[in-house]
Amino acid sequence: MRILSGLLLLTASLSAATLHENYSPAKAFAYTQQVVNFGERMPGSAGHRKTEDLIRSVVTKAGGKIETDYFTASTPRGKVEVNNLIGKFNATADPQQKIFILAGHYDTLFRPGFLGANDGGSSTAILLAFADALATSKTKMQIWLVWTDLEEAVKNFDDKDGLYGSRHLAAKLAADHTAARVKGFFLLDMIGDKDLSVARETGSERWLQDFIAQAAKQLGYSQYFFQYEAGIIDDHVPFIQARIPSVDVVDAMYGRMGPTFDSMGEFHHANTDTMAHVSQKSLEIVGRTILLTVELLDR
Ligand SMILES: [Zn+2]
């Protein structure tokens, strides 16, 4: 009799698990390793195709609906096929249902030997683990997981080279008025860094960052968030331009900093961006914090 009631309680607590509790950092880390094993993942590569297949299969298995935003971009290397992927969860028939977008890029830099464990890998993987968590979590808002493509510049990052996928998708959401239904947009970038420190990105929406800070505090992770400021041009910028409240959740210091290194650290855009510098703990801190933030915003 006592055992039975214990079992009932266990069942009740399992079904009541919240979104951030259903998230598995171990899965996020394993997905990172899996996509890194695919090799280079710039558009047109075999690794890129394998990553796209993995995203499709994980979203579908988790009960999400895959939608695509495919187009051909004109780049300094000529025409490039760009494939944004969107996994939609908890959509209702209500045409006014609010939408929350969690995004990250899945392409890697056009550089031979560049595996992008953190830059491209961690963002792809954390969203895959979010899909798994959403399989068993209901939210009032519709949640979109957006894997943007061709975030990286083909030659040199400037107004026209880089952010191809996000510019296209944000313009589309503005044009068809979906943007007005989007409560918020979080971009996840380079969040697997073993030495985690998420920037307070200065172009991002402050009130949404405050919600992230509140969630981090609740989980005991405050020290990993917003200890320094940085202004960064990233995939969130086109969404800000589409009037969607957006935050770039980015660790802008990858490895040692200094005049002899890249401005975002020694491992940024270097072939040393490998699994050696990514940790499951960082994926846990960011994943749990971001999903708890979504829960706070879903009330
Ligand atoms: Zn990059």
Short mmCIF file of N, CA, C and O in Angstrom, two decimals, residues 54-110:
data_model
loop_
_atom_site.label_atom_id
_atom_site.label_comp_id
_atom_site.label_asym_id
_atom_site.label_seq_id
_atom_site.Cartn_x
_atom_site.Cartn_y
_atom_site.Cartn_z
N LEU A 54 19.62 15.25 -39.47
CA LEU A 54 19.51 15.01 -38.03
C LEU A 54 18.44 15.94 -37.41
O LEU A 54 17.61 15.49 -36.62
N ILE A 55 18.47 17.21 -37.79
CA ILE A 55 17.49 18.18 -37.26
C ILE A 55 16.07 17.71 -37.61
O ILE A 55 15.19 17.66 -36.75
N ARG A 56 15.89 17.36 -38.87
CA ARG A 56 14.57 16.90 -39.31
C ARG A 56 14.11 15.69 -38.50
O ARG A 56 12.96 15.62 -38.06
N SER A 57 14.99 14.73 -38.30
CA SER A 57 14.56 13.50 -37.64
C SER A 57 14.29 13.74 -36.15
O SER A 57 13.33 13.22 -35.60
N VAL A 58 15.11 14.56 -35.50
CA VAL A 58 14.89 14.81 -34.06
C VAL A 58 13.58 15.59 -33.84
O VAL A 58 12.79 15.25 -32.97
N VAL A 59 13.35 16.60 -34.66
CA VAL A 59 12.12 17.41 -34.51
C VAL A 59 10.88 16.55 -34.75
O VAL A 59 9.92 16.59 -33.97
N THR A 60 10.92 15.76 -35.80
CA THR A 60 9.77 14.92 -36.14
C THR A 60 9.50 13.91 -35.03
O THR A 60 8.36 13.74 -34.61
N LYS A 61 10.56 13.27 -34.54
CA LYS A 61 10.42 12.28 -33.48
C LYS A 61 9.87 12.91 -32.20
O LYS A 61 9.14 12.27 -31.45
N ALA A 62 10.21 14.18 -31.97
CA ALA A 62 9.75 14.88 -30.76
C ALA A 62 8.33 15.40 -30.92
O ALA A 62 7.79 16.03 -30.01
N GLY A 63 7.73 15.18 -32.07
CA GLY A 63 6.35 15.62 -32.26
C GLY A 63 6.22 17.04 -32.79
O GLY A 63 5.12 17.59 -32.82
N GLY A 64 7.33 17.63 -33.18
CA GLY A 64 7.28 18.98 -33.77
C GLY A 64 6.99 18.90 -35.26
O GLY A 64 7.05 17.84 -35.86
N LYS A 65 6.68 20.08 -35.81
CA LYS A 65 6.39 20.15 -37.24
C LYS A 65 7.54 20.91 -37.90
O LYS A 65 7.86 22.04 -37.51
N ILE A 66 8.15 20.28 -38.88
CA ILE A 66 9.27 20.93 -39.58
C ILE A 66 8.74 21.82 -40.70
O ILE A 66 7.90 21.39 -41.50
N GLU A 67 9.21 23.06 -40.71
CA GLU A 67 8.95 23.93 -41.86
C GLU A 67 10.29 24.44 -42.36
O GLU A 67 11.26 24.47 -41.60
N THR A 68 10.32 24.84 -43.61
CA THR A 68 11.59 25.27 -44.18
C THR A 68 11.48 26.68 -44.73
O THR A 68 10.41 27.15 -45.11
N ASP A 69 12.59 27.34 -44.76
CA ASP A 69 12.72 28.63 -45.43
C ASP A 69 13.98 28.50 -46.28
O ASP A 69 15.08 28.75 -45.80
N TYR A 70 13.78 28.06 -47.50
CA TYR A 70 14.89 27.81 -48.42
C TYR A 70 14.96 28.93 -49.46
O TYR A 70 13.93 29.38 -49.96
N PHE A 71 16.15 29.34 -49.79
CA PHE A 71 16.32 30.34 -50.85
C PHE A 71 17.75 30.30 -51.36
O PHE A 71 18.61 29.62 -50.78
N THR A 72 17.98 31.00 -52.45
CA THR A 72 19.33 31.07 -53.01
C THR A 72 19.89 32.45 -52.72
O THR A 72 19.28 33.46 -53.07
N ALA A 73 21.03 32.48 -52.07
CA ALA A 73 21.66 33.76 -51.73
C ALA A 73 22.74 34.10 -52.75
O ALA A 73 23.43 33.21 -53.24
N SER A 74 22.84 35.39 -53.04
CA SER A 74 23.97 35.86 -53.86
C SER A 74 25.07 36.25 -52.90
O SER A 74 24.87 37.10 -52.03
N THR A 75 26.22 35.63 -53.05
CA THR A 75 27.33 35.87 -52.12
C THR A 75 28.60 36.18 -52.91
O THR A 75 28.63 36.01 -54.13
N PRO A 76 29.65 36.61 -52.21
CA PRO A 76 30.93 36.84 -52.90
C PRO A 76 31.48 35.57 -53.56
O PRO A 76 32.41 35.65 -54.36
N ARG A 77 30.93 34.39 -53.23
CA ARG A 77 31.33 33.15 -53.89
C ARG A 77 30.30 32.71 -54.92
O ARG A 77 30.29 31.56 -55.34
N GLY A 78 29.40 33.59 -55.25
CA GLY A 78 28.33 33.23 -56.20
C GLY A 78 27.10 32.75 -55.47
O GLY A 78 26.91 33.03 -54.28
N LYS A 79 26.26 32.00 -56.19
CA LYS A 79 24.99 31.55 -55.61
C LYS A 79 25.23 30.44 -54.57
O LYS A 79 25.98 29.50 -54.84
N VAL A 80 24.56 30.59 -53.42
CA VAL A 80 24.64 29.55 -52.39
C VAL A 80 23.22 29.22 -51.94
O VAL A 80 22.41 30.11 -51.67
N GLU A 81 22.92 27.92 -51.88
CA GLU A 81 21.61 27.47 -51.39
C GLU A 81 21.61 27.58 -49.86
O GLU A 81 22.51 27.05 -49.20
N VAL A 82 20.61 28.28 -49.33
CA VAL A 82 20.52 28.49 -47.88
C VAL A 82 19.24 27.83 -47.37
O VAL A 82 18.16 28.07 -47.90
N ASN A 83 19.39 27.00 -46.36
CA ASN A 83 18.27 26.21 -45.85
C ASN A 83 18.01 26.47 -44.37
O ASN A 83 18.59 25.82 -43.51
N ASN A 84 17.15 27.45 -44.06
CA ASN A 84 16.72 27.62 -42.67
C ASN A 84 15.72 26.53 -42.34
O ASN A 84 14.85 26.21 -43.16
N LEU A 85 15.82 26.00 -41.13
CA LEU A 85 14.87 24.97 -40.69
C LEU A 85 14.15 25.45 -39.44
O LEU A 85 14.77 26.00 -38.53
N ILE A 86 12.84 25.24 -39.41
CA ILE A 86 12.02 25.67 -38.28
C ILE A 86 11.25 24.47 -37.74
O ILE A 86 10.54 23.80 -38.50
N GLY A 87 11.41 24.22 -36.45
CA GLY A 87 10.64 23.16 -35.79
C GLY A 87 9.59 23.83 -34.91
O GLY A 87 9.94 24.59 -34.01
N LYS A 88 8.32 23.58 -35.20
CA LYS A 88 7.24 24.24 -34.44
C LYS A 88 6.62 23.27 -33.43
O LYS A 88 6.25 22.16 -33.79
N PHE A 89 6.49 23.76 -32.19
CA PHE A 89 5.93 22.94 -31.11
C PHE A 89 4.77 23.66 -30.43
O PHE A 89 4.76 24.87 -30.32
N ASN A 90 3.83 22.85 -29.95
CA ASN A 90 2.69 23.36 -29.16
C ASN A 90 1.86 24.41 -29.90
O ASN A 90 1.37 25.36 -29.29
N ALA A 91 1.71 24.25 -31.20
CA ALA A 91 0.87 25.16 -31.98
C ALA A 91 -0.59 24.79 -31.79
O ALA A 91 -0.95 23.61 -31.80
N THR A 92 -1.44 25.80 -31.58
CA THR A 92 -2.88 25.57 -31.49
C THR A 92 -3.55 26.14 -32.74
O THR A 92 -2.88 26.72 -33.59
N ALA A 93 -4.86 26.03 -32.80
CA ALA A 93 -5.59 26.56 -33.96
C ALA A 93 -5.80 28.07 -33.85
O ALA A 93 -6.24 28.71 -34.80
N ASP A 94 -5.47 28.63 -32.67
CA ASP A 94 -5.67 30.07 -32.44
C ASP A 94 -4.72 30.90 -33.32
O ASP A 94 -3.50 30.85 -33.13
N PRO A 95 -5.27 31.70 -34.22
CA PRO A 95 -4.39 32.49 -35.11
C PRO A 95 -3.65 33.61 -34.37
O PRO A 95 -2.73 34.21 -34.93
N GLN A 96 -4.08 33.88 -33.11
CA GLN A 96 -3.41 34.92 -32.32
C GLN A 96 -2.42 34.34 -31.30
O GLN A 96 -1.83 35.09 -30.52
N GLN A 97 -2.28 33.02 -31.29
CA GLN A 97 -1.38 32.40 -30.30
C GLN A 97 0.01 33.04 -30.38
O GLN A 97 0.58 33.20 -31.46
N LYS A 98 0.53 33.40 -29.22
CA LYS A 98 1.87 34.00 -29.17
C LYS A 98 2.93 32.96 -29.54
O LYS A 98 2.76 31.76 -29.30
N ILE A 99 4.01 33.47 -30.08
CA ILE A 99 5.11 32.60 -30.52
C ILE A 99 6.38 33.02 -29.78
O ILE A 99 6.61 34.21 -29.58
N PHE A 100 7.17 32.05 -29.37
CA PHE A 100 8.50 32.36 -28.84
C PHE A 100 9.54 31.61 -29.67
O PHE A 100 9.37 30.42 -29.94
N ILE A 101 10.58 32.32 -30.08
CA ILE A 101 11.58 31.71 -30.97
C ILE A 101 12.92 31.52 -30.24
O ILE A 101 13.44 32.45 -29.62
N LEU A 102 13.43 30.30 -30.34
CA LEU A 102 14.77 29.98 -29.84
C LEU A 102 15.59 29.58 -31.08
O LEU A 102 15.20 28.67 -31.80
N ALA A 103 16.67 30.30 -31.32
CA ALA A 103 17.38 30.12 -32.59
C ALA A 103 18.88 29.93 -32.40
O ALA A 103 19.44 30.28 -31.36
N GLY A 104 19.49 29.40 -33.43
CA GLY A 104 20.95 29.25 -33.45
C GLY A 104 21.38 28.80 -34.83
O GLY A 104 20.60 28.17 -35.53
N HIS A 105 22.60 29.14 -35.21
CA HIS A 105 23.01 28.74 -36.57
C HIS A 105 23.62 27.35 -36.58
O HIS A 105 24.23 26.92 -35.60
N TYR A 106 23.43 26.64 -37.70
CA TYR A 106 23.98 25.29 -37.81
C TYR A 106 25.06 25.16 -38.87
O TYR A 106 25.69 24.10 -38.99
N ASP A 107 25.29 26.22 -39.63
CA ASP A 107 26.39 26.19 -40.60
C ASP A 107 27.71 26.45 -39.89
O ASP A 107 27.74 27.00 -38.79
N THR A 108 28.79 26.07 -40.53
CA THR A 108 30.12 26.45 -40.02
C THR A 108 30.84 27.29 -41.07
O THR A 108 30.46 27.33 -42.24
N LEU A 109 31.88 27.94 -40.57
CA LEU A 109 32.73 28.81 -41.38
C LEU A 109 33.28 28.10 -42.63
O LEU A 109 33.58 26.91 -42.56
N PHE A 110 33.38 28.83 -43.71
CA PHE A 110 34.02 28.29 -44.92
C PHE A 110 35.54 28.26 -44.70
O PHE A 110 36.26 29.18 -45.10
#
